[in-house]
Amino acid sequence: MLRLKMIICIIFSMVWGQHFQVNLTNTGQTQLTLFQSSISNLSPGDEIGIFDANAITNYNNCDNDIGELLVGMGVWTGAQLNLVSIGSVDNCSFGGPQLAGFVNGNPLSIHIWDDSENREYDADITWSVGTGNFGDILQHVSDIVLVDPFACVAF
């Protein structure tokens, strides 16, 4: 029954569209991040977005535009999720162009789309493997805590 619910959630998310949509051309540079099945704060149908706050955003020129960029995403099913993020390429010193994507050494920023609430959350991540920076050889996320970016903070 749970498997049927997961399949239905995935089909509905494909039919109705996704909140996070990666609109990047594959550059050949990638980062694999594993989200382990031990994560308990997500429900099937929730989306995980991987961002770089200081990514290269221009494409096919050497403008060197830097900004926040969605570089990877996936839909949580309750099982381990393997997400691949798209990395930037900078060939300007060789007379070629820059290609948009994450920049090695920058920290990953994770956002969660809670499908049941139709609401986006920031996320505090527990890394069981890796440092949480683009360029890590291995990255495993073992837990996620949702953070409301609009919540009042008491002093």
mmCIF file with all atom_site columns, C-alpha atoms in Angstrom:
data_model
loop_
_atom_site.group_PDB
_atom_site.id
_atom_site.type_symbol
_atom_site.label_atom_id
_atom_site.label_alt_id
_atom_site.label_comp_id
_atom_site.label_asym_id
_atom_site.label_entity_id
_atom_site.label_seq_id
_atom_site.pdbx_PDB_ins_code
_atom_site.Cartn_x
_atom_site.Cartn_y
_atom_site.Cartn_z
_atom_site.occupancy
_atom_site.B_iso_or_equiv
_atom_site.pdbx_formal_charge
_atom_site.auth_seq_id
_atom_site.auth_comp_id
_atom_site.auth_asym_id
_atom_site.auth_atom_id
_atom_site.pdbx_PDB_model_num
ATOM 1   C CA . MET A 1 1   ? 0.000  0.000  0.000   1.00 0.00 ? 1   MET A CA 1
ATOM 2   C CA . LEU A 1 2   ? 2.816  2.422  0.898   1.00 0.00 ? 2   LEU A CA 1
ATOM 3   C CA . ARG A 1 3   ? 4.522  1.666  -2.414  1.00 0.00 ? 3   ARG A CA 1
ATOM 4   C CA . LEU A 1 4   ? 1.282  2.422  -4.286  1.00 0.00 ? 4   LEU A CA 1
ATOM 5   C CA . LYS A 1 5   ? 0.961  5.764  -2.434  1.00 0.00 ? 5   LYS A CA 1
ATOM 6   C CA . MET A 1 6   ? 4.543  6.665  -3.381  1.00 0.00 ? 6   MET A CA 1
ATOM 7   C CA . ILE A 1 7   ? 3.899  5.850  -7.043  1.00 0.00 ? 7   ILE A CA 1
ATOM 8   C CA . ILE A 1 8   ? 0.709  7.924  -7.034  1.00 0.00 ? 8   ILE A CA 1
ATOM 9   C CA . CYS A 1 9   ? 2.567  10.868 -5.407  1.00 0.00 ? 9   CYS A CA 1
ATOM 10  C CA . ILE A 1 10  ? 5.272  10.711 -8.046  1.00 0.00 ? 10  ILE A CA 1
ATOM 11  C CA . ILE A 1 11  ? 2.766  10.548 -10.900 1.00 0.00 ? 11  ILE A CA 1
ATOM 12  C CA . PHE A 1 12  ? 0.752  13.478 -9.527  1.00 0.00 ? 12  PHE A CA 1
ATOM 13  C CA . SER A 1 13  ? 3.902  15.552 -9.010  1.00 0.00 ? 13  SER A CA 1
ATOM 14  C CA . MET A 1 14  ? 4.861  14.921 -12.641 1.00 0.00 ? 14  MET A CA 1
ATOM 15  C CA . VAL A 1 15  ? 1.379  15.761 -13.919 1.00 0.00 ? 15  VAL A CA 1
ATOM 16  C CA . TRP A 1 16  ? 0.892  18.909 -11.854 1.00 0.00 ? 16  TRP A CA 1
ATOM 17  C CA . GLY A 1 17  ? 4.476  20.108 -12.214 1.00 0.00 ? 17  GLY A CA 1
ATOM 18  C CA . GLN A 1 18  ? 7.228  20.490 -9.728  1.00 0.00 ? 18  GLN A CA 1
ATOM 19  C CA . HIS A 1 19  ? 8.102  23.423 -7.522  1.00 0.00 ? 19  HIS A CA 1
ATOM 20  C CA . PHE A 1 20  ? 11.849 23.150 -8.180  1.00 0.00 ? 20  PHE A CA 1
ATOM 21  C CA . GLN A 1 21  ? 12.851 23.019 -11.835 1.00 0.00 ? 21  GLN A CA 1
ATOM 22  C CA . VAL A 1 22  ? 16.506 22.917 -12.871 1.00 0.00 ? 22  VAL A CA 1
ATOM 23  C CA . ASN A 1 23  ? 16.893 24.956 -16.041 1.00 0.00 ? 23  ASN A CA 1
ATOM 24  C CA . LEU A 1 24  ? 20.569 24.333 -16.756 1.00 0.00 ? 24  LEU A CA 1
ATOM 25  C CA . THR A 1 25  ? 22.356 22.733 -19.657 1.00 0.00 ? 25  THR A CA 1
ATOM 26  C CA . ASN A 1 26  ? 24.467 19.764 -18.599 1.00 0.00 ? 26  ASN A CA 1
ATOM 27  C CA . THR A 1 27  ? 28.101 20.902 -18.466 1.00 0.00 ? 27  THR A CA 1
ATOM 28  C CA . GLY A 1 28  ? 29.722 17.533 -17.747 1.00 0.00 ? 28  GLY A CA 1
ATOM 29  C CA . GLN A 1 29  ? 30.710 18.699 -14.237 1.00 0.00 ? 29  GLN A CA 1
ATOM 30  C CA . THR A 1 30  ? 28.589 17.096 -11.525 1.00 0.00 ? 30  THR A CA 1
ATOM 31  C CA . GLN A 1 31  ? 28.257 16.531 -7.785  1.00 0.00 ? 31  GLN A CA 1
ATOM 32  C CA . LEU A 1 32  ? 26.478 13.473 -6.361  1.00 0.00 ? 32  LEU A CA 1
ATOM 33  C CA . THR A 1 33  ? 24.663 13.951 -3.041  1.00 0.00 ? 33  THR A CA 1
ATOM 34  C CA . LEU A 1 34  ? 22.960 10.989 -1.350  1.00 0.00 ? 34  LEU A CA 1
ATOM 35  C CA . PHE A 1 35  ? 19.942 11.606 0.876   1.00 0.00 ? 35  PHE A CA 1
ATOM 36  C CA . GLN A 1 36  ? 19.689 8.565  3.131   1.00 0.00 ? 36  GLN A CA 1
ATOM 37  C CA . SER A 1 37  ? 16.458 6.749  3.929   1.00 0.00 ? 37  SER A CA 1
ATOM 38  C CA . SER A 1 38  ? 17.047 7.611  7.627   1.00 0.00 ? 38  SER A CA 1
ATOM 39  C CA . ILE A 1 39  ? 15.655 11.118 6.980   1.00 0.00 ? 39  ILE A CA 1
ATOM 40  C CA . SER A 1 40  ? 12.372 11.272 8.896   1.00 0.00 ? 40  SER A CA 1
ATOM 41  C CA . ASN A 1 41  ? 11.192 14.890 8.429   1.00 0.00 ? 41  ASN A CA 1
ATOM 42  C CA . LEU A 1 42  ? 10.164 14.461 4.790   1.00 0.00 ? 42  LEU A CA 1
ATOM 43  C CA . SER A 1 43  ? 7.077  12.863 3.282   1.00 0.00 ? 43  SER A CA 1
ATOM 44  C CA . PRO A 1 44  ? 6.744  11.212 -0.126  1.00 0.00 ? 44  PRO A CA 1
ATOM 45  C CA . GLY A 1 45  ? 6.165  13.928 -2.709  1.00 0.00 ? 45  GLY A CA 1
ATOM 46  C CA . ASP A 1 46  ? 8.277  16.558 -0.923  1.00 0.00 ? 46  ASP A CA 1
ATOM 47  C CA . GLU A 1 47  ? 10.958 18.087 -3.137  1.00 0.00 ? 47  GLU A CA 1
ATOM 48  C CA . ILE A 1 48  ? 14.614 18.691 -2.339  1.00 0.00 ? 48  ILE A CA 1
ATOM 49  C CA . GLY A 1 49  ? 16.351 21.559 -4.100  1.00 0.00 ? 49  GLY A CA 1
ATOM 50  C CA . ILE A 1 50  ? 20.133 21.962 -4.067  1.00 0.00 ? 50  ILE A CA 1
ATOM 51  C CA . PHE A 1 51  ? 21.317 25.550 -4.523  1.00 0.00 ? 51  PHE A CA 1
ATOM 52  C CA . ASP A 1 52  ? 24.647 27.357 -4.739  1.00 0.00 ? 52  ASP A CA 1
ATOM 53  C CA . ALA A 1 53  ? 24.305 30.909 -3.359  1.00 0.00 ? 53  ALA A CA 1
ATOM 54  C CA . ASN A 1 54  ? 27.369 32.055 -5.334  1.00 0.00 ? 54  ASN A CA 1
ATOM 55  C CA . ALA A 1 55  ? 27.103 30.048 -8.534  1.00 0.00 ? 55  ALA A CA 1
ATOM 56  C CA . ILE A 1 56  ? 28.103 31.163 -12.015 1.00 0.00 ? 56  ILE A CA 1
ATOM 57  C CA . THR A 1 57  ? 24.781 32.143 -13.600 1.00 0.00 ? 57  THR A CA 1
ATOM 58  C CA . ASN A 1 58  ? 25.837 33.289 -17.077 1.00 0.00 ? 58  ASN A CA 1
ATOM 59  C CA . TYR A 1 59  ? 26.043 30.837 -19.956 1.00 0.00 ? 59  TYR A CA 1
ATOM 60  C CA . ASN A 1 60  ? 28.241 30.748 -23.044 1.00 0.00 ? 60  ASN A CA 1
ATOM 61  C CA . ASN A 1 61  ? 30.084 34.016 -22.379 1.00 0.00 ? 61  ASN A CA 1
ATOM 62  C CA . CYS A 1 62  ? 32.616 35.409 -19.877 1.00 0.00 ? 62  CYS A CA 1
ATOM 63  C CA . ASP A 1 63  ? 30.378 37.897 -18.045 1.00 0.00 ? 63  ASP A CA 1
ATOM 64  C CA . ASN A 1 64  ? 31.171 36.217 -14.680 1.00 0.00 ? 64  ASN A CA 1
ATOM 65  C CA . ASP A 1 65  ? 27.676 36.753 -13.257 1.00 0.00 ? 65  ASP A CA 1
ATOM 66  C CA . ILE A 1 66  ? 27.422 35.325 -9.726  1.00 0.00 ? 66  ILE A CA 1
ATOM 67  C CA . GLY A 1 67  ? 24.204 34.576 -7.835  1.00 0.00 ? 67  GLY A CA 1
ATOM 68  C CA . GLU A 1 68  ? 21.934 31.970 -6.283  1.00 0.00 ? 68  GLU A CA 1
ATOM 69  C CA . LEU A 1 69  ? 21.186 29.099 -8.640  1.00 0.00 ? 69  LEU A CA 1
ATOM 70  C CA . LEU A 1 70  ? 19.211 25.862 -8.404  1.00 0.00 ? 70  LEU A CA 1
ATOM 71  C CA . VAL A 1 71  ? 21.686 23.207 -9.558  1.00 0.00 ? 71  VAL A CA 1
ATOM 72  C CA . GLY A 1 72  ? 19.934 19.957 -8.588  1.00 0.00 ? 72  GLY A CA 1
ATOM 73  C CA . MET A 1 73  ? 16.571 18.633 -7.407  1.00 0.00 ? 73  MET A CA 1
ATOM 74  C CA . GLY A 1 74  ? 14.613 15.494 -6.706  1.00 0.00 ? 74  GLY A CA 1
ATOM 75  C CA . VAL A 1 75  ? 11.345 14.203 -5.261  1.00 0.00 ? 75  VAL A CA 1
ATOM 76  C CA . TRP A 1 76  ? 11.499 12.321 -1.953  1.00 0.00 ? 76  TRP A CA 1
ATOM 77  C CA . THR A 1 77  ? 9.921  8.847  -1.929  1.00 0.00 ? 77  THR A CA 1
ATOM 78  C CA . GLY A 1 78  ? 11.042 7.689  1.514   1.00 0.00 ? 78  GLY A CA 1
ATOM 79  C CA . ALA A 1 79  ? 13.932 5.665  0.096   1.00 0.00 ? 79  ALA A CA 1
ATOM 80  C CA . GLN A 1 80  ? 17.516 6.787  -0.502  1.00 0.00 ? 80  GLN A CA 1
ATOM 81  C CA . LEU A 1 81  ? 17.572 9.597  -3.062  1.00 0.00 ? 81  LEU A CA 1
ATOM 82  C CA . ASN A 1 82  ? 20.642 10.213 -5.229  1.00 0.00 ? 82  ASN A CA 1
ATOM 83  C CA . LEU A 1 83  ? 20.734 13.772 -6.590  1.00 0.00 ? 83  LEU A CA 1
ATOM 84  C CA . VAL A 1 84  ? 23.176 15.023 -9.189  1.00 0.00 ? 84  VAL A CA 1
ATOM 85  C CA . SER A 1 85  ? 23.963 18.749 -9.258  1.00 0.00 ? 85  SER A CA 1
ATOM 86  C CA . ILE A 1 86  ? 25.295 20.566 -12.336 1.00 0.00 ? 86  ILE A CA 1
ATOM 87  C CA . GLY A 1 87  ? 28.653 22.307 -11.994 1.00 0.00 ? 87  GLY A CA 1
ATOM 88  C CA . SER A 1 88  ? 29.991 25.355 -13.754 1.00 0.00 ? 88  SER A CA 1
ATOM 89  C CA . VAL A 1 89  ? 32.791 25.377 -16.307 1.00 0.00 ? 89  VAL A CA 1
ATOM 90  C CA . ASP A 1 90  ? 35.105 28.355 -16.750 1.00 0.00 ? 90  ASP A CA 1
ATOM 91  C CA . ASN A 1 91  ? 37.121 28.206 -19.972 1.00 0.00 ? 91  ASN A CA 1
ATOM 92  C CA . CYS A 1 92  ? 37.567 31.988 -20.300 1.00 0.00 ? 92  CYS A CA 1
ATOM 93  C CA . SER A 1 93  ? 41.329 31.860 -19.718 1.00 0.00 ? 93  SER A CA 1
ATOM 94  C CA . PHE A 1 94  ? 41.536 29.499 -22.723 1.00 0.00 ? 94  PHE A CA 1
ATOM 95  C CA . GLY A 1 95  ? 39.420 31.720 -24.967 1.00 0.00 ? 95  GLY A CA 1
ATOM 96  C CA . GLY A 1 96  ? 36.254 29.727 -24.315 1.00 0.00 ? 96  GLY A CA 1
ATOM 97  C CA . PRO A 1 97  ? 33.051 30.559 -22.417 1.00 0.00 ? 97  PRO A CA 1
ATOM 98  C CA . GLN A 1 98  ? 31.734 30.083 -18.904 1.00 0.00 ? 98  GLN A CA 1
ATOM 99  C CA . LEU A 1 99  ? 28.887 27.624 -18.401 1.00 0.00 ? 99  LEU A CA 1
ATOM 100 C CA . ALA A 1 100 ? 26.387 28.082 -15.548 1.00 0.00 ? 100 ALA A CA 1
ATOM 101 C CA . GLY A 1 101 ? 26.441 25.840 -12.463 1.00 0.00 ? 101 GLY A CA 1
ATOM 102 C CA . PHE A 1 102 ? 27.790 25.420 -8.943  1.00 0.00 ? 102 PHE A CA 1
ATOM 103 C CA . VAL A 1 103 ? 31.345 26.475 -8.098  1.00 0.00 ? 103 VAL A CA 1
ATOM 104 C CA . ASN A 1 104 ? 33.667 23.967 -6.389  1.00 0.00 ? 104 ASN A CA 1
ATOM 105 C CA . GLY A 1 105 ? 34.326 24.905 -2.768  1.00 0.00 ? 105 GLY A CA 1
ATOM 106 C CA . ASN A 1 106 ? 31.014 26.718 -2.289  1.00 0.00 ? 106 ASN A CA 1
ATOM 107 C CA . PRO A 1 107 ? 28.625 25.323 0.344   1.00 0.00 ? 107 PRO A CA 1
ATOM 108 C CA . LEU A 1 108 ? 25.440 23.544 -0.690  1.00 0.00 ? 108 LEU A CA 1
ATOM 109 C CA . SER A 1 109 ? 22.212 25.235 0.323   1.00 0.00 ? 109 SER A CA 1
ATOM 110 C CA . ILE A 1 110 ? 19.242 22.888 0.630   1.00 0.00 ? 110 ILE A CA 1
ATOM 111 C CA . HIS A 1 111 ? 15.619 23.982 0.351   1.00 0.00 ? 111 HIS A CA 1
ATOM 112 C CA . ILE A 1 112 ? 12.599 21.736 0.847   1.00 0.00 ? 112 ILE A CA 1
ATOM 113 C CA . TRP A 1 113 ? 9.220  22.083 -0.809  1.00 0.00 ? 113 TRP A CA 1
ATOM 114 C CA . ASP A 1 114 ? 6.661  20.573 1.582   1.00 0.00 ? 114 ASP A CA 1
ATOM 115 C CA . ASP A 1 115 ? 4.089  19.177 -0.818  1.00 0.00 ? 115 ASP A CA 1
ATOM 116 C CA . SER A 1 116 ? 1.319  18.841 1.786   1.00 0.00 ? 116 SER A CA 1
ATOM 117 C CA . GLU A 1 117 ? 1.665  22.490 2.898   1.00 0.00 ? 117 GLU A CA 1
ATOM 118 C CA . ASN A 1 118 ? 2.584  23.983 -0.499  1.00 0.00 ? 118 ASN A CA 1
ATOM 119 C CA . ARG A 1 119 ? 5.404  25.788 1.285   1.00 0.00 ? 119 ARG A CA 1
ATOM 120 C CA . GLU A 1 120 ? 9.163  26.121 0.900   1.00 0.00 ? 120 GLU A CA 1
ATOM 121 C CA . TYR A 1 121 ? 11.521 25.672 3.850   1.00 0.00 ? 121 TYR A CA 1
ATOM 122 C CA . ASP A 1 122 ? 15.221 26.181 4.395   1.00 0.00 ? 122 ASP A CA 1
ATOM 123 C CA . ALA A 1 123 ? 16.978 23.112 5.777   1.00 0.00 ? 123 ALA A CA 1
ATOM 124 C CA . ASP A 1 124 ? 19.585 22.409 8.419   1.00 0.00 ? 124 ASP A CA 1
ATOM 125 C CA . ILE A 1 125 ? 21.536 19.395 7.204   1.00 0.00 ? 125 ILE A CA 1
ATOM 126 C CA . THR A 1 126 ? 23.347 16.635 9.084   1.00 0.00 ? 126 THR A CA 1
ATOM 127 C CA . TRP A 1 127 ? 26.196 15.340 6.926   1.00 0.00 ? 127 TRP A CA 1
ATOM 128 C CA . SER A 1 128 ? 27.214 11.754 7.695   1.00 0.00 ? 128 SER A CA 1
ATOM 129 C CA . VAL A 1 129 ? 29.843 11.888 4.910   1.00 0.00 ? 129 VAL A CA 1
ATOM 130 C CA . GLY A 1 130 ? 31.376 15.028 3.392   1.00 0.00 ? 130 GLY A CA 1
ATOM 131 C CA . THR A 1 131 ? 31.594 18.648 4.443   1.00 0.00 ? 131 THR A CA 1
ATOM 132 C CA . GLY A 1 132 ? 28.623 20.022 2.553   1.00 0.00 ? 132 GLY A CA 1
ATOM 133 C CA . ASN A 1 133 ? 30.741 21.855 -0.012  1.00 0.00 ? 133 ASN A CA 1
ATOM 134 C CA . PHE A 1 134 ? 30.606 21.347 -3.748  1.00 0.00 ? 134 PHE A CA 1
ATOM 135 C CA . GLY A 1 135 ? 33.606 19.297 -4.819  1.00 0.00 ? 135 GLY A CA 1
ATOM 136 C CA . ASP A 1 136 ? 33.442 16.731 -1.987  1.00 0.00 ? 136 ASP A CA 1
ATOM 137 C CA . ILE A 1 137 ? 34.165 13.270 -3.320  1.00 0.00 ? 137 ILE A CA 1
ATOM 138 C CA . LEU A 1 138 ? 31.317 11.767 -1.289  1.00 0.00 ? 138 LEU A CA 1
ATOM 139 C CA . GLN A 1 139 ? 28.319 13.478 0.317   1.00 0.00 ? 139 GLN A CA 1
ATOM 140 C CA . HIS A 1 140 ? 25.675 11.742 2.402   1.00 0.00 ? 140 HIS A CA 1
ATOM 141 C CA . VAL A 1 141 ? 22.840 13.543 4.178   1.00 0.00 ? 141 VAL A CA 1
ATOM 142 C CA . SER A 1 142 ? 21.526 11.560 7.153   1.00 0.00 ? 142 SER A CA 1
ATOM 143 C CA . ASP A 1 143 ? 19.030 14.072 8.567   1.00 0.00 ? 143 ASP A CA 1
ATOM 144 C CA . ILE A 1 144 ? 17.194 17.260 7.640   1.00 0.00 ? 144 ILE A CA 1
ATOM 145 C CA . VAL A 1 145 ? 15.541 19.779 9.967   1.00 0.00 ? 145 VAL A CA 1
ATOM 146 C CA . LEU A 1 146 ? 13.080 22.128 8.287   1.00 0.00 ? 146 LEU A CA 1
ATOM 147 C CA . VAL A 1 147 ? 13.595 25.809 9.078   1.00 0.00 ? 147 VAL A CA 1
ATOM 148 C CA . ASP A 1 148 ? 10.883 28.390 8.450   1.00 0.00 ? 148 ASP A CA 1
ATOM 149 C CA . PRO A 1 149 ? 12.698 31.353 6.846   1.00 0.00 ? 149 PRO A CA 1
ATOM 150 C CA . PHE A 1 150 ? 9.909  33.693 8.018   1.00 0.00 ? 150 PHE A CA 1
ATOM 151 C CA . ALA A 1 151 ? 9.719  32.563 11.651  1.00 0.00 ? 151 ALA A CA 1
ATOM 152 C CA . CYS A 1 152 ? 10.374 35.147 14.343  1.00 0.00 ? 152 CYS A CA 1
ATOM 153 C CA . VAL A 1 153 ? 13.528 34.573 16.326  1.00 0.00 ? 153 VAL A CA 1
ATOM 154 C CA . ALA A 1 154 ? 13.399 35.281 20.068  1.00 0.00 ? 154 ALA A CA 1
ATOM 155 C CA . PHE A 1 155 ? 16.425 36.942 21.619  1.00 0.00 ? 155 PHE A CA 1
#
